[in-house]
Short mmCIF file of C-alpha atoms in Angstrom, two decimals:
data_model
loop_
_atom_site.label_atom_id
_atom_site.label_comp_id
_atom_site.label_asym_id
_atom_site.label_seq_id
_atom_site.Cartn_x
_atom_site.Cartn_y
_atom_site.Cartn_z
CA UNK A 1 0.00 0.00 0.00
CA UNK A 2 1.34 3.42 -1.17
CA UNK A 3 2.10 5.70 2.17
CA UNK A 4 0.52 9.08 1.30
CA UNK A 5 2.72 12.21 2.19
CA UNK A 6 1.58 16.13 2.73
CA UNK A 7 3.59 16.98 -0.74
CA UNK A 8 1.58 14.59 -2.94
CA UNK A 9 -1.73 13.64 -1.68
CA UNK A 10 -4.05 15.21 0.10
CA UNK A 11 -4.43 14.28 4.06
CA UNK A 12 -6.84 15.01 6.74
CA UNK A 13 -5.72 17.95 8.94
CA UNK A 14 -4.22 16.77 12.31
CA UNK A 15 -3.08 20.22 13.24
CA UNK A 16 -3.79 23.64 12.51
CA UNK A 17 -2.40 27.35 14.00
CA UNK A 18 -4.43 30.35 13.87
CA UNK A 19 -2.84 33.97 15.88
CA UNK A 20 -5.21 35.36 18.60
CA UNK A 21 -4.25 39.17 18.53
CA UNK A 22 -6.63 40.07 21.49
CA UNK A 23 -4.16 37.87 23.86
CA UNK A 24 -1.08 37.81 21.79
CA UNK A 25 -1.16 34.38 21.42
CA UNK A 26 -0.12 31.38 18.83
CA UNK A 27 -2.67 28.95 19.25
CA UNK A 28 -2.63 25.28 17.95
CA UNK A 29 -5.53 23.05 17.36
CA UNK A 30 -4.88 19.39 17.35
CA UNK A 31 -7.66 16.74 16.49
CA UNK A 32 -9.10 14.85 19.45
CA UNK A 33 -8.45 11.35 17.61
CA UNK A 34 -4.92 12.18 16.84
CA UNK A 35 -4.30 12.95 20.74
CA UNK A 36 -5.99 9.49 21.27
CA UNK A 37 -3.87 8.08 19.17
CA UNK A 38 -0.80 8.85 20.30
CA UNK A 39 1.22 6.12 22.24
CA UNK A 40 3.00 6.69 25.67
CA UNK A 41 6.08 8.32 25.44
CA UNK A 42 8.44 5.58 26.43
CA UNK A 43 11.27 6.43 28.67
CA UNK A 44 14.00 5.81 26.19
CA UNK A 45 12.56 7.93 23.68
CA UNK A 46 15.11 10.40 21.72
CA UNK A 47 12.18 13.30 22.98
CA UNK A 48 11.59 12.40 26.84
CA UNK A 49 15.31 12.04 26.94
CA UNK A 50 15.70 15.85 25.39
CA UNK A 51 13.51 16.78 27.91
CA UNK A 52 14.98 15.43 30.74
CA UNK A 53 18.44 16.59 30.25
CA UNK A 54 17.08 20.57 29.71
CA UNK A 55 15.22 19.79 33.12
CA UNK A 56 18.53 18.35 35.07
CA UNK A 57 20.28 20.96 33.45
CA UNK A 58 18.89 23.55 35.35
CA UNK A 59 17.38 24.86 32.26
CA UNK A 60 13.40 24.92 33.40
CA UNK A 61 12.24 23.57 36.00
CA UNK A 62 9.35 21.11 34.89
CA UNK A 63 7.65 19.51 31.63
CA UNK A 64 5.20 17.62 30.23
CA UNK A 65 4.92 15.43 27.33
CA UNK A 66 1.32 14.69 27.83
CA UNK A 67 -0.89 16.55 25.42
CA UNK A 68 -4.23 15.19 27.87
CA UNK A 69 -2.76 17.31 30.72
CA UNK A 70 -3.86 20.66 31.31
CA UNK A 71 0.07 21.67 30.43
CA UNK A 72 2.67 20.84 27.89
CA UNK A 73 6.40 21.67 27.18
CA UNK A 74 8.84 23.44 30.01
CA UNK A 75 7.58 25.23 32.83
CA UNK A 76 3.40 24.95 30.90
CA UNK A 77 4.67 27.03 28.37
CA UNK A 78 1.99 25.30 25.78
CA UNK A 79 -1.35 25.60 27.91
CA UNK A 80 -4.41 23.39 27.05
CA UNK A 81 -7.82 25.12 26.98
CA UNK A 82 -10.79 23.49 28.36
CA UNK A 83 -12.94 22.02 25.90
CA UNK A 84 -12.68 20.38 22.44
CA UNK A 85 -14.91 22.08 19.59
CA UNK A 86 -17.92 19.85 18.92
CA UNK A 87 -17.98 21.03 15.17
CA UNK A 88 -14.45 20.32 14.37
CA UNK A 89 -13.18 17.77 16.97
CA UNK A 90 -9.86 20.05 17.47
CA UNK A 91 -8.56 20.75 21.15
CA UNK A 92 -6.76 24.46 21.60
CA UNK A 93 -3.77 24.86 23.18
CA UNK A 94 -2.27 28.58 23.59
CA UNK A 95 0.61 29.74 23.65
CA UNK A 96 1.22 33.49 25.12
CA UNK A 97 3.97 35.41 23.87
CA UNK A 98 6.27 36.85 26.49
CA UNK A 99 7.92 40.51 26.93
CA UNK A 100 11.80 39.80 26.16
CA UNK A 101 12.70 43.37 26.10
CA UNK A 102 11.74 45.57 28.99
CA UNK A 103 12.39 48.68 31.16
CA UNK A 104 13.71 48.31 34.26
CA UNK A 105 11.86 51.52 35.69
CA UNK A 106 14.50 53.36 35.72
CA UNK A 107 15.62 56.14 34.00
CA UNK A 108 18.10 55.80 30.81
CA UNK A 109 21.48 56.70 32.53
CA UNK A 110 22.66 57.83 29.08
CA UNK A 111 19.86 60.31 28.44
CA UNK A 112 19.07 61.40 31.90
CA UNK A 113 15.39 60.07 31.19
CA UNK A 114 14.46 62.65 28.31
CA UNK A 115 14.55 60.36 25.62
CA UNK A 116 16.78 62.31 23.63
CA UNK A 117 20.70 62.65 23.18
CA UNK A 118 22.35 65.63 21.09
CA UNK A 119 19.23 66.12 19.55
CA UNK A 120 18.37 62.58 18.24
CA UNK A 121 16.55 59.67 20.17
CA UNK A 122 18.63 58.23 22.32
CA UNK A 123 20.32 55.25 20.68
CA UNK A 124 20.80 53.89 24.27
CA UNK A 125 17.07 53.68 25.15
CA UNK A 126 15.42 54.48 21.68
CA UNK A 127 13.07 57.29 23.15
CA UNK A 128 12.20 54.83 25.89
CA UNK A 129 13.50 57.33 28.57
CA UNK A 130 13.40 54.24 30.91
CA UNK A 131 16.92 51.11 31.23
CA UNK A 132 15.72 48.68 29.46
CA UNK A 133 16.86 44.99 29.64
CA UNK A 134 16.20 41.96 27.99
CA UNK A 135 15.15 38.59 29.33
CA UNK A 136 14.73 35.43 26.93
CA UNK A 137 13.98 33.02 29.91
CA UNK A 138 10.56 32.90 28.89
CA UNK A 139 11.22 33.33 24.78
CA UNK A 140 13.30 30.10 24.81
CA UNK A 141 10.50 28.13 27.16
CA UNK A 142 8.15 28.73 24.65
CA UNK A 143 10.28 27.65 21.74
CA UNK A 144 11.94 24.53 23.29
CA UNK A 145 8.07 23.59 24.05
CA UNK A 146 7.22 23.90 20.84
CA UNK A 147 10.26 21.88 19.43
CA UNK A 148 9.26 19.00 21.59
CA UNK A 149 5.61 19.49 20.19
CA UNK A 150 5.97 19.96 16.59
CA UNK A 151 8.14 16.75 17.04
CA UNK A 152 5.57 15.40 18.65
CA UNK A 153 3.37 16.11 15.81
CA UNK A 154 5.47 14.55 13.21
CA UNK A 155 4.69 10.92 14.19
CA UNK A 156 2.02 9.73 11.43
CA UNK A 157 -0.72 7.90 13.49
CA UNK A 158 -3.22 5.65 11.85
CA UNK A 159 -6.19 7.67 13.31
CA UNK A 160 -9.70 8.00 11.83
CA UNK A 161 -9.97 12.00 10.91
CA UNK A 162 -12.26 13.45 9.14
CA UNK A 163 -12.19 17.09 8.75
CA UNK A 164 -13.34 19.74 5.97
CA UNK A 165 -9.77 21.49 5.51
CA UNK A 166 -7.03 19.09 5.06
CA UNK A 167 -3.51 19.51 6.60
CA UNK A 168 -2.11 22.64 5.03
CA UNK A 169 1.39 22.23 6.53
CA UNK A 170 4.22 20.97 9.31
CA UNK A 171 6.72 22.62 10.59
CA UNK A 172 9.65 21.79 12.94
CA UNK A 173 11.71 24.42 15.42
CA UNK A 174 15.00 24.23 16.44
CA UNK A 175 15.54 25.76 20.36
CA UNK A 176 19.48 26.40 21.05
CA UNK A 177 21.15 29.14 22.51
CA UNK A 178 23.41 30.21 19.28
CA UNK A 179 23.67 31.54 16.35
CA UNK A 180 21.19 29.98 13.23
CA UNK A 181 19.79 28.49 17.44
CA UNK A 182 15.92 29.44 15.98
CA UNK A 183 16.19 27.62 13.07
CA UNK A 184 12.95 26.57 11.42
CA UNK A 185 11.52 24.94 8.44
CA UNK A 186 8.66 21.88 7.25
CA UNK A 187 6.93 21.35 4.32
CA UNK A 188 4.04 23.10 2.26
CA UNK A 189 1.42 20.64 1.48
CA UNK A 190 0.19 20.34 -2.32
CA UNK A 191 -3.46 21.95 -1.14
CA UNK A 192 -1.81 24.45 0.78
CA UNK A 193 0.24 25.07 -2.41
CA UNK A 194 -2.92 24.95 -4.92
CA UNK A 195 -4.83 27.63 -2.62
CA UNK A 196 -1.93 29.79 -2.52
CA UNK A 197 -2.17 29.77 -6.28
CA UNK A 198 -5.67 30.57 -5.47
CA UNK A 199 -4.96 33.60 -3.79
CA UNK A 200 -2.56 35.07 -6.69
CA UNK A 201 -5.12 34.66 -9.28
CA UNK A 202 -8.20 36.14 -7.27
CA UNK A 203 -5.83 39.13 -8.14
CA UNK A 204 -3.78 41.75 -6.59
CA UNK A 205 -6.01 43.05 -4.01
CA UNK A 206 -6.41 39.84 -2.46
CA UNK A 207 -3.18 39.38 -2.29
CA UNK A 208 -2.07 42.70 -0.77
CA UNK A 209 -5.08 41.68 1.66
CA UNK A 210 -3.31 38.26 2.79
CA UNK A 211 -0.24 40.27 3.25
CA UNK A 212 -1.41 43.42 5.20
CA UNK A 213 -3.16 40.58 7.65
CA UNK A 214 0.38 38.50 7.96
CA UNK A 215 2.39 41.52 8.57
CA UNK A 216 -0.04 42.76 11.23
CA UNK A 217 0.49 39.81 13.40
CA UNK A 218 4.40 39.49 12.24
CA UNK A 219 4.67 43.59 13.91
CA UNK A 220 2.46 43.29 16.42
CA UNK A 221 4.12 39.55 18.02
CA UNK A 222 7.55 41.70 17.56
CA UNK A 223 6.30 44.85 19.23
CA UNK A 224 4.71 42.77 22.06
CA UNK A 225 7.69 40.93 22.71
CA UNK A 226 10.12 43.24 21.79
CA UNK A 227 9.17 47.05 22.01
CA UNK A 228 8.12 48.99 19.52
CA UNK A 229 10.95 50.14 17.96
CA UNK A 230 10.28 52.51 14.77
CA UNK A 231 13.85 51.23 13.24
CA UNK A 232 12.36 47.62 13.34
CA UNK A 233 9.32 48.36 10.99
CA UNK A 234 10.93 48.20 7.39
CA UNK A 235 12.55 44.91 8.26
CA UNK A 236 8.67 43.32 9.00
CA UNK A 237 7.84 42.21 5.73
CA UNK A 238 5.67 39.88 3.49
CA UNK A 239 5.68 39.61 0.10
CA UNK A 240 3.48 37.20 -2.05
CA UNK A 241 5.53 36.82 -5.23
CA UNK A 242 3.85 35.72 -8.67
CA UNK A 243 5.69 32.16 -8.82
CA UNK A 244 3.25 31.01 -5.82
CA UNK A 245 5.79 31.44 -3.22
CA UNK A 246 5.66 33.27 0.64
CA UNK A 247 8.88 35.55 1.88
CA UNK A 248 8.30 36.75 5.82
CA UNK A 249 10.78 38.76 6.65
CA UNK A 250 12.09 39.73 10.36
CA UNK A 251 14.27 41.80 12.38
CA UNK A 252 17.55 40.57 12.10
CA UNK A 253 20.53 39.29 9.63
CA UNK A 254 18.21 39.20 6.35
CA UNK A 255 16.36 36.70 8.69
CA UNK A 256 13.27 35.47 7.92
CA UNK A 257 10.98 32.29 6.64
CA UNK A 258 10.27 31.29 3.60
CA UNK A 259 8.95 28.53 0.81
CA UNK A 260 10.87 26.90 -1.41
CA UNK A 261 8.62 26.35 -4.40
CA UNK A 262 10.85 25.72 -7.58
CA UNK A 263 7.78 24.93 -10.69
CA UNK A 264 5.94 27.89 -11.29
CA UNK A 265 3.35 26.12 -13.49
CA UNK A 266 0.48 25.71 -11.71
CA UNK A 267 -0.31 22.43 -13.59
CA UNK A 268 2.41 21.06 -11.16
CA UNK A 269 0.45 19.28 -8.63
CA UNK A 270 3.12 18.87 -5.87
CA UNK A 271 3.86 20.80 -2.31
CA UNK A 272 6.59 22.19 -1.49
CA UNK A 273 9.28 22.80 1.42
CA UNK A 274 9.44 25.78 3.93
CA UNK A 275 13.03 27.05 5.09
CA UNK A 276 14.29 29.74 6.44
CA UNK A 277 17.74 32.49 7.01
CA UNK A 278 19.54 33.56 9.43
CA UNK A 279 17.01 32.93 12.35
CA UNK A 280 18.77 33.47 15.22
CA UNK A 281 16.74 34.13 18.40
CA UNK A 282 13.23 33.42 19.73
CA UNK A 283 11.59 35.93 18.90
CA UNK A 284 12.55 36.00 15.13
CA UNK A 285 10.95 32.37 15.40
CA UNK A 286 7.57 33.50 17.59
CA UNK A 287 6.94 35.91 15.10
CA UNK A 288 7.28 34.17 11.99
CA UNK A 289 4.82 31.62 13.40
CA UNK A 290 2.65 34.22 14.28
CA UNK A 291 2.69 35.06 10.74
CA UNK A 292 2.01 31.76 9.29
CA UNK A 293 -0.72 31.35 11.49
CA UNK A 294 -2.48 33.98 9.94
CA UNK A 295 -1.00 32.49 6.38
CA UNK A 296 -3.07 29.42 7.71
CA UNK A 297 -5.85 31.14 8.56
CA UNK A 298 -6.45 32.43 4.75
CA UNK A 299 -5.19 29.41 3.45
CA UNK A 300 -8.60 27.72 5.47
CA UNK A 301 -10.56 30.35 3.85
CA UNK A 302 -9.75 29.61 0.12
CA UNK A 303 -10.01 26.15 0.54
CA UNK A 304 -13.98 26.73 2.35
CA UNK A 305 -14.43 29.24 -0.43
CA UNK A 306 -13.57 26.67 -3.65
CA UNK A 307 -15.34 23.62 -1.80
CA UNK A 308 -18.66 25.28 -1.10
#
C-alpha cells in the first residue's frame, strides 16, 4: 500500500495554527483522535530524553509530554484550553507570547530620562527614557516547548480523521542558545500550495489583503515581545511573489521564513518545502509563526471558499 505524504496527496488535517491578537497568542488546534492516538512516550525515547536533560540541566524547572494534561512543554509554556470544539473535533492549546525586552523603571542613565541625546533619540534607550533589559527566559521556554511538540506532531498515526480542511502544513523548530539556534523549516502541502495559487489569481487586491493581515500579526508579536521600535518596521515584511511562493521577513541578519517552491506552473500538482535564514533568536521564530498562522488562517478560507 502506497504511504501518502503532505507533498503529494491530500491528508486530513491533524493540526492547525491560527494567531489570537486580542491575547497575543499562537494557538494550535490538534484533532481529538490524533491525541488518542498517540502512544505513551516511552522512557527511552530520543524526545523524553531531550527533555529530561534541559530539566537536570537547570534549564526549566518542569515539563510535560502529555498533550491530555492541562500543560505541555517546560515550565506549561503550551497551555491546554478546556474544551474540544464539537464542530471540528480540534482541542486548543495557547501559547502566550512573552515581553523579552523591557524597562527596568529606571531612568536611561545615558539620556538622563528625556529620551533624547544631542538632539536625536537616544540610541541607548530608543526614546524609551526608561533602562531597558532583555530577558529570553521565557522566549526560549516557549520555543523549546514547541520543538518538543511539533516533534511530537510529526509521528504519522493511523487515526480515523475526518475534517473539511485538510492539513495545510508541518513545521519543525529548532531551540538552542546560538547563532542559526531558531532555526525553522517543514513542508508546504500540495493543497496548501494549490490555494496559494488561489490567492494570486483572485488578483492583486487579495493578495495585498493576505499580506497586510500577515504583517499585522508578524509587527504586532515583535512589538509585544520586543518594544516597539520605529527602526524595526521596514525589516517586518511579506511579500506574495507571482511564482506562488511566501517571503516573511524579520528583524535581524536578512532573517526570515520562507517557501521553497521551484515549478511555477500551476499544472504542477506537488507541495513544497518551507526554510528559512539567518534565524537566530526566539523571537525571530515567535513571530514568523505568528505570521504563518495567519497564512493558515487564509489558506482555510480559500479552501472553504472553492469547496462550497
Amino acid at each position: 500500500m502506497k504511504t501518502k505524504t503532505l507533498l503529494l496527496d491530500t491528508l486530513p488535517s491533524w493540526y492547525r495554527l491560527s494567531w489570537n491578537a486580542s491575547q497575543n497568542a499562537l494557538q494550535i488546534h490538534i484533532a481529538e483522535a490524533y491525541i488518542a492516538a498517540l502512544p505513551p512516550i516511552p522512557d527511552n525515547s530520543p524526545l523524553r530524553i531531550f527533555a529530561e536533560k534541559k530539566v537536570s540541566g537547570d534549564l526549566f524547572a518542569s515539563y510535560s509530554l502529555d498533550l491530555t494534561a492541562k500543560q505541555f512543554g517546560f515550565n506549561g509554556s503550551v497551555r491546554r484550553l478546556d474544551a474540544t470544539d464539537p464542530k471540528t473535533g480540534f482541542v486548543s492549546f495557547s501559547v502566550a507570547l512573552p515581553r523579552v525586552h523591557t524597562s527596568t523603571g529606571m531612568a536611561c542613565q545615558e539620556c538622563g530620562g528625556t529620551g533624547e541625546s544631542d538632539d536625536h533619540r537616544c540610541f541607548h534607550c530608543n526614546g524609551f527614557k526608561l533602562e531597558m533589559k532583555y530577558d529570553w527566559y521565557g522566549a526560549y521556554s516557549i520555543t523549546e516547548s514547541l520543538q518538543l511538540l511539533f516533534w511530537l506532531l510529526d509521528i504519522r498515526l493511523e487515526a480515523e480523521m475526518h475534517t473539511e480542511v485538510p492539513q495545510l502544513f508541518t513545521l519543525h523548530l529548532c531551540a538552542e542558545r546560538s547563532m542559526h539556534g531558531s532555526s525553522m523549516g517543514g513542508h508546504l502541502g500540495k493543497d496548501a500550495l494549490k490555494m496559494l495559487r488561489c490567492v494570486i489569481a483572485s488578483g492583486k487586491e487579495r493578495c495585498v489583503n493576505v499580506e497586510r493581515r500577515i504583517t499585522e500579526a508578524l509587527t504586532q508579536s515583535w512589538q509585544h515581545m520586543m518594544a516597539k521600535c520605529d527602526y524595526d518596521n521596514h525589516n517586518l515584511r511579506v511579500e506574495i511573489r507571482e511564482d506562488a511562493n511566501l517571503f516573511i521577513t524579520c528583524p535581524g541578519d536578512a532573517a526570515g521564513v520562507y517557501t521553497v517552491n521551484e515549478n511555477w506552473r500551476a499544472s504542477y500538482d506537488k507541495g513544497c518545502d518551507i526554510s528559512c535564514h539567518n534565524m537566530d533568536n526566539p523571537t525571530q521564530a515567535l513571530a514568523c509563526l505568528a505570521g504563518l498562522a495567519v497564512f493558515s488562517e487564509e489558506l482555510e478560507k480559500e479552501w472553504l471558499l472553492w469547496n462550497e
